[in-house]
Tab-separated table of C-alpha atoms in Angstrom:
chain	number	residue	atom	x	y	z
A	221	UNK	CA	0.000	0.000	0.000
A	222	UNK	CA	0.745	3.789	-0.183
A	223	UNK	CA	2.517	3.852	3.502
A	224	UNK	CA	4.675	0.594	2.618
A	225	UNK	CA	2.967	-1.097	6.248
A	226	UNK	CA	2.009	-4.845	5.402
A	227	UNK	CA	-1.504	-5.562	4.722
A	228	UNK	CA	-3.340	-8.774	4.973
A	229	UNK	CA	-6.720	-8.854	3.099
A	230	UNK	CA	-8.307	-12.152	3.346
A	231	UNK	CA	-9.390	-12.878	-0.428
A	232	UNK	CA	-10.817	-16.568	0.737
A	233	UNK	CA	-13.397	-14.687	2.897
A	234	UNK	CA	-16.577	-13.472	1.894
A	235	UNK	CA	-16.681	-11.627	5.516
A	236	UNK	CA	-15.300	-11.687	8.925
A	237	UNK	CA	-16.078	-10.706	12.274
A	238	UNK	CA	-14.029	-9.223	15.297
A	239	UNK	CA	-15.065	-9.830	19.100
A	240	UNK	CA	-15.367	-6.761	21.256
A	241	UNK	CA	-12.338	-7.596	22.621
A	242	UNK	CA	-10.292	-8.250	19.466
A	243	UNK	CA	-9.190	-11.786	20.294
A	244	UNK	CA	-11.274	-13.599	18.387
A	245	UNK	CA	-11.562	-13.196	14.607
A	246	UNK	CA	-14.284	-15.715	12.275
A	247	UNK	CA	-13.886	-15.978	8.601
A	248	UNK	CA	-16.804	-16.894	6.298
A	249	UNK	CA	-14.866	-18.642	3.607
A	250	UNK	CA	-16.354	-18.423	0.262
A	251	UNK	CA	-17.488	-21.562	-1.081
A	252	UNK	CA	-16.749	-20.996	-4.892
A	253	UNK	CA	-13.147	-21.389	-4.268
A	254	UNK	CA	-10.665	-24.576	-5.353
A	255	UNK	CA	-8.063	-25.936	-6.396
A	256	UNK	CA	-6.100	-26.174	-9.894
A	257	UNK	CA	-7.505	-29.576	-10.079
A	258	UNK	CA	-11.031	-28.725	-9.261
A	259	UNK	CA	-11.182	-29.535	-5.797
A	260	UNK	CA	-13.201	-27.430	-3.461
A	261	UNK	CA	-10.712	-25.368	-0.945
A	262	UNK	CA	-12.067	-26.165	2.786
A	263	UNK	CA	-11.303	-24.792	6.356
A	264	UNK	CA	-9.302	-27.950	6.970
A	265	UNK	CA	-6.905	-26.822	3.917
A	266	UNK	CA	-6.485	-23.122	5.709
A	267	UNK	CA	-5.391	-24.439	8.980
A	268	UNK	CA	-3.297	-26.916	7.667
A	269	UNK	CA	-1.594	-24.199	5.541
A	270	UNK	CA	-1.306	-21.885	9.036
A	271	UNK	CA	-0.151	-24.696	10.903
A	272	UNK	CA	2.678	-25.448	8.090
A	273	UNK	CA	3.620	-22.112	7.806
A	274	UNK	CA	3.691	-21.825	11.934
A	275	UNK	CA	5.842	-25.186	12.518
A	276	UNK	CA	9.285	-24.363	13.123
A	277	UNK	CA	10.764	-27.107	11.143
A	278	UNK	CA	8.861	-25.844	8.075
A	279	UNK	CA	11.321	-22.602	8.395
A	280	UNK	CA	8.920	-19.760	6.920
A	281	UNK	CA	9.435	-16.611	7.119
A	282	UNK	CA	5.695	-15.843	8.134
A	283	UNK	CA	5.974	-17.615	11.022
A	284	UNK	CA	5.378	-14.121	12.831
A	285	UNK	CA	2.913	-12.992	11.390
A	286	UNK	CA	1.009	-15.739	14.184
A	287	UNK	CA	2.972	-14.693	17.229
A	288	UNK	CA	-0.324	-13.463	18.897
A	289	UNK	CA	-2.452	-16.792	18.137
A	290	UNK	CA	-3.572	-19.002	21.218
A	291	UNK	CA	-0.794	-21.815	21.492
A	292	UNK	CA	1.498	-19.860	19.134
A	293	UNK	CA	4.716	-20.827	22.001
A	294	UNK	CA	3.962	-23.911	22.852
A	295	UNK	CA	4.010	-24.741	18.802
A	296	UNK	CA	6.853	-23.280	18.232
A	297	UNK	CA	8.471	-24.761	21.634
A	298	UNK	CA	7.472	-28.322	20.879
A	299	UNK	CA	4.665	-28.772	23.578
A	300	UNK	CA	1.802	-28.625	20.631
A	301	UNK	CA	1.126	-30.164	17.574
A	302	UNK	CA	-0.929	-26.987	15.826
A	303	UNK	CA	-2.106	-23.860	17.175
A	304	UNK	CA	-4.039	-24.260	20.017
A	305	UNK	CA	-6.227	-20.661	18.537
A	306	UNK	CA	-6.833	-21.891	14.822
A	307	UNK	CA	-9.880	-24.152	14.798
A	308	UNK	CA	-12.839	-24.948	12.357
A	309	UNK	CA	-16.666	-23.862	13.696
């Protein structure tokens, strides 16, 4: 953007919403999105995709761009297996 400040716009979304307290975020994925081989895209595919780009033996780059997620240390410590804060409703 015009000020050079990173900006993440979910494209998968067709809306979100925010709690009053900002800890919580919900995405309404849209469901006219897939793959190059026609598959449809699902939830499960975003939070494996989080979790891959969160694991420390993955080696991304990104990785802090999920500091502030529930379970975020204890993923990157060892002591989880995913991010205790990314989960499917």
């Amino acid at each position: 953007n015009e000020t050079g400040s990173e900006c993440n716009l979910p494209g998968l979304a067709t809306n979100w919403e925010e709690s009053d307290d900002h800890l919580v975020w919900t995405f309404h994925l849209r469901e006219d999105v897939t793959w190059s081989d026609g598959t449809p895209s699902t939830a499960d595919d975003h939070i494996f995709t989080i979790n891959m780009v969160t694991n420390p033996e993955f080696g991304s780059h990104h990785t802090g761009q999920f500091k502030d997620v529930v379970g975020y240390q204890e993923f990157q410590d060892g002591a989880a297996d995913s991010l205790a804060g990314v989960q499917k409703i």
